[in-house]
Amino acid sequence: MQRRDFLRLNAIAGASALLGPSLAGCSQPAEWQRLMTAGPATIKPTVCNMCFWSCAGQVHVRDGEPWKITGHPDDPHSMGRLCTRGTAGLGAYYDPNRLIKPLLRVNRGGSQQFDVVSWDDALGFIAGRLEKVAKEHGPEALATLVHGPGAEHFVHLTKAFGSDSISEPAFAQCRGPRDTGFYFTFGEGIASPEQTDMENAKCVVLIGTHLGENLHNSQVRTFADAIRNDATIITVDPRFSVAAGKAKYWLPIRPGTDIALLLAWTNVILAERLYDADYINLNTVGFNALAAYIAPFTPEWAYVETGITADVIRQTARIMAASAPATVIHPGRHTVWWGDDTQRARAVAILAGLLGIWGQKGGYYMPESVALPEFPLPAYPVPKKSWRDITISKFPLAGQGVTNVMLDNMVGSDAYYKAMIVYDTNLPMTMPNSRATLTKAAQALDLLVVVDVQPSEMTGFADVVLPECSYLERYDPLRSESERDPCIALRAPALPVQGDSKPGWWIAKQLGHRLGLDKYFPWNDYTEVIDWQLKQVGSSLTEMQTLGLKPYPRKTPLYLTPGAPLNLQTPSGKIELYSQALADAGFDALPRFTRHAQRPDGFFHLNYGRAPQHSFSRTQNNPVLYQLMPENLVWIHPDTAMQFAIDNESYVQLVNQDGVVSNKVRVRITERIRPDSVWMVHGFGHTAAGLTLAYGRGADDSALMTRVLYDPIMGGTGMRGNFVTFRKEAA
Amino acid sequence: MAHYVMVIDTKTCIGCTDCVDACRMENNVPEGLCFDWVVEVTTGRYPELKTEFRSERCNHCSRATCVTACPTGASQYWNDSNIVVVDASRCTGCKACIAACPYDARLIMQPEGYIGKCTFCVHRVQYGLDPACVAVCPAKAMHFGRLDDPTSEVFQLLESRESYSLNPETGNEPNVFYLR
């Protein structure tokens, strides 16, 4: 056969057209015959950047040709096994659409276009504009929006310049509500990687988390361990996710009613006294207030809201409690859904608190990192105004900069920000309903710089586009995360730099030089920083270039002693079942269930998620991953398909409640979804013409999210309150 | 004779297609082609459902019809084992093996025109390594080894768990097994 489906959905293998040349024996050996006698490959260390999980990897180069990338065998993130995206990392290097020259927007005869310019011209232009902004408005008028390990270079530059307005979509568009909810309960957020001890759990509860499709490497590996160990898996999801397929209990919950389920579970645990009273007395505050509050939220009450029967709610609560503390109540990750997400995370955290799983084997382990000293640098100037000044009045308990607040403050005559640097994040497809504001911001700002590897949608808004080389061509800050097994991993250049692209550290240093900030970059090459840091912890760059990853022994216990007091960083030092801090700020001290907008007739909940083949909107143009998954599909229940007379594999357009129409998207009719919902993988429907593979393929869910539900506590952009119907493509 | 088998646990397989990806990189498989692929089978009606993923490939059959169908001897067993390979220098691209394969596991290599297929990564097996797909599986759902060795992991897994293979009725004696 000529082409093959890499993933067959309910397929039956059948005969295919047999085409191809006829020959009298091939003059070349087959690839496998060549491989049988091939010499050894050289191996160079990297840290994967195909997603943020940052697995340590090894780039294999044979006879000068890049061959493959595999996981570092000692890496607790990957255990030698990179995921689908990491395995395809060479595609990011070879992508013919990569940015390889700096670009400057010019106005020529009334039309705007990008000119290829030299680095000197591009950097000089940026420095000139930034100096003008600093002179007229102060350096605080610079905002920097970033993502990923390379962000540190531009965070550093921004602080050295005199601004602390730094934000990442990872907060307000992703895990901010989770970390805020846990902070107000346990005194700290959840680590990344999440400290879920699934490999030792007897019960794993996933609430809207679709591990498997969400291919965070060590999360998936330890989830598979839980399955192998016959842990009871409880999956709450409107869709029969891969994880639901592994579960003993699948709870196909009505979208937007998680808090009702969580309150009912808590009700059962309290009503049936399924908790350890000594633990509760020692380690929690607000138990009596919780008990009084929770009484009306019975399983029978929750059934009406969630569609989950009272029996199932009771059974699952009992299993969680019986397995505790070896019960993982998974905190989730992307949790910006309905605008009450911090309270939803609070409900998750309260359940975890009652079950006593904090710091316990099979629950949440205690993560530890290698204490890597900062390279000695002069103190940053103190900004006259901080990001807090524009944020706290809107979202009083935001723990860090909120992207949407910053963006809103770039528009209008009284706009606070006059310049923006965007590093490695594709805002138009990351921030819901942001294109109109981004367009206005691009007009209003004196300077918009975008640093990217590929010509993403974001680059289209820029005054200057700076081409960064891929992760396989550069040094970046050392990986030293809080996790089960402390270690350090090195990202080093493994392959020659393509074109005129440059590493992020070089770009930041060059800009610093032009801005008179040389004292913040007192080194010629970033390797000096890495080497200095490594020498503080008994290693060196030379050693790490060979090792790639270095494990360190733990200095603190992985688990807390059962029965000992927790000593948390909350004001009370205990688990705050009732949050006085939230009450003092005018929010509910105990999570409240709110009935969200009902779907209009003929409309369906727009749910979205991940596929193992792609990360965000950044990998659709990767030539290797494109072959595995070239477009997203919209999942539709058979009843819905029948109602609208939609054929499987046909193309439709989605129309949302405000009349916004999507690009065409292929239909997958499947029983694996609730009849009141559709589901699609996020990150497709690219509109950037420079991404020649991804352009126009599939539909963009974020463009359909015109109704954004803001979390009043921390500013998260709830994305689930949107509904779609179908417009059939003309045949 | 060395009897190599692959044992894939459908209980832990998440259908992520990393096996496909790793194979394509390891074996430099041309664009648009693959030696392995993933099948999703969902049965039942909402909400009573079951989904199974299967990573499929050449079964390296002990009685391989592709080997007997090959008029030139290009399709052959490697080194007194059940690993089926194609010697490109003897392959005329006649496609008799494609017609003979019950698993649709053979394809025409582009642009050369010889027949390509999964080799169980024989270039790795010769050094005692697992095939690339097995080595990469993030869920550790895939296992490889010798069934003629009762101490092997694959032997133990097939002894202790219920399993099935695809199209056993052909009499080809396939060697990729799926644990239920």
PDB file of C-alpha atoms in Angstrom, chain A residues 46-60 67-72 78 80-93 215-217 471-472 491 611-615 619 622 624-625 628, chain B residues 16-18 21-22 25 136 138:
ATOM      1  CA  THR A  46      19.376  17.044  25.646  1.00  0.00           C
ATOM      2  CA  VAL A  47      16.312  17.950  27.647  1.00  0.00           C
ATOM      3  CA  CYS A  48      13.191  17.571  25.562  1.00  0.00           C
ATOM      4  CA  ASN A  49      11.166  20.669  24.747  1.00  0.00           C
ATOM      5  CA  MET A  50       8.308  19.043  22.853  1.00  0.00           C
ATOM      6  CA  CYS A  51       6.226  19.746  25.940  1.00  0.00           C
ATOM      7  CA  PHE A  52       7.043  21.245  29.350  1.00  0.00           C
ATOM      8  CA  TRP A  53       7.621  17.885  31.030  1.00  0.00           C
ATOM      9  CA  SER A  54      11.279  18.319  30.086  1.00  0.00           C
ATOM     10  CA  CYS A  55      12.390  14.697  29.913  1.00  0.00           C
ATOM     11  CA  ALA A  56      16.133  14.164  29.711  1.00  0.00           C
ATOM     12  CA  GLY A  57      17.009  12.645  26.368  1.00  0.00           C
ATOM     13  CA  GLN A  58      19.840  11.421  24.213  1.00  0.00           C
ATOM     14  CA  VAL A  59      20.324  12.513  20.627  1.00  0.00           C
ATOM     15  CA  HIS A  60      21.858   9.759  18.500  1.00  0.00           C
ATOM     16  CA  TRP A  67      19.178   9.504  13.700  1.00  0.00           C
ATOM     17  CA  LYS A  68      16.842   9.451  16.649  1.00  0.00           C
ATOM     18  CA  ILE A  69      16.241  10.750  20.159  1.00  0.00           C
ATOM     19  CA  THR A  70      15.670   8.398  23.060  1.00  0.00           C
ATOM     20  CA  GLY A  71      15.022   8.958  26.743  1.00  0.00           C
ATOM     21  CA  HIS A  72      17.826   9.119  29.267  1.00  0.00           C
ATOM     22  CA  SER A  78      11.155   9.283  31.224  1.00  0.00           C
ATOM     23  CA  GLY A  80      14.574   5.974  29.048  1.00  0.00           C
ATOM     24  CA  ARG A  81      11.219   6.217  27.281  1.00  0.00           C
ATOM     25  CA  LEU A  82      10.327   9.458  25.575  1.00  0.00           C
ATOM     26  CA  CYS A  83       6.699   9.964  24.642  1.00  0.00           C
ATOM     27  CA  THR A  84       5.244  10.206  21.145  1.00  0.00           C
ATOM     28  CA  ARG A  85       6.168  13.866  20.858  1.00  0.00           C
ATOM     29  CA  GLY A  86       9.631  13.542  22.346  1.00  0.00           C
ATOM     30  CA  THR A  87      10.429  10.646  20.016  1.00  0.00           C
ATOM     31  CA  ALA A  88       9.517  12.979  17.125  1.00  0.00           C
ATOM     32  CA  GLY A  89      11.820  15.766  18.328  1.00  0.00           C
ATOM     33  CA  LEU A  90      13.955  15.686  15.183  1.00  0.00           C
ATOM     34  CA  GLY A  91      10.903  16.903  13.279  1.00  0.00           C
ATOM     35  CA  ALA A  92      11.170  20.203  15.155  1.00  0.00           C
ATOM     36  CA  TYR A  93      14.756  20.481  13.947  1.00  0.00           C
ATOM     37  CA  LEU A 215       0.948  12.081  27.785  1.00  0.00           C
ATOM     38  CA  HIS A 216       2.923  13.606  30.630  1.00  0.00           C
ATOM     39  CA  ASN A 217       5.539  10.945  30.692  1.00  0.00           C
ATOM     40  CA  TYR A 471      16.090  22.979  21.785  1.00  0.00           C
ATOM     41  CA  LEU A 472      18.399  20.564  19.999  1.00  0.00           C
ATOM     42  CA  ARG A 491      20.165  20.639  27.671  1.00  0.00           C
ATOM     43  CA  ALA A 611      -3.869  13.940  22.118  1.00  0.00           C
ATOM     44  CA  PRO A 612      -0.685  12.006  22.793  1.00  0.00           C
ATOM     45  CA  GLN A 613       0.728  13.164  19.462  1.00  0.00           C
ATOM     46  CA  HIS A 614       0.632  16.919  20.078  1.00  0.00           C
ATOM     47  CA  SER A 615       1.436  19.675  22.597  1.00  0.00           C
ATOM     48  CA  THR A 619       3.611  20.666  17.241  1.00  0.00           C
ATOM     49  CA  ASN A 622       6.190  18.982  13.048  1.00  0.00           C
ATOM     50  CA  VAL A 624       6.837  13.566  11.982  1.00  0.00           C
ATOM     51  CA  LEU A 625       3.853  14.262  14.220  1.00  0.00           C
ATOM     52  CA  LEU A 628       0.690  10.600  13.028  1.00  0.00           C
TER      53      LEU A 628
ATOM     54  CA  CYS B  16      -0.464   6.731  22.132  1.00  0.00           C
ATOM     55  CA  THR B  17       1.256   5.598  18.868  1.00  0.00           C
ATOM     56  CA  ASP B  18       4.705   6.130  20.387  1.00  0.00           C
ATOM     57  CA  ASP B  21       6.838   6.915  16.033  1.00  0.00           C
ATOM     58  CA  ALA B  22       9.848   5.097  17.503  1.00  0.00           C
ATOM     59  CA  MET B  25      12.697   6.998  13.573  1.00  0.00           C
ATOM     60  CA  VAL B 136       9.945   3.237  23.989  1.00  0.00           C
ATOM     61  CA  PRO B 138       5.783   4.823  28.022  1.00  0.00           C
TER      62      PRO B 138
END
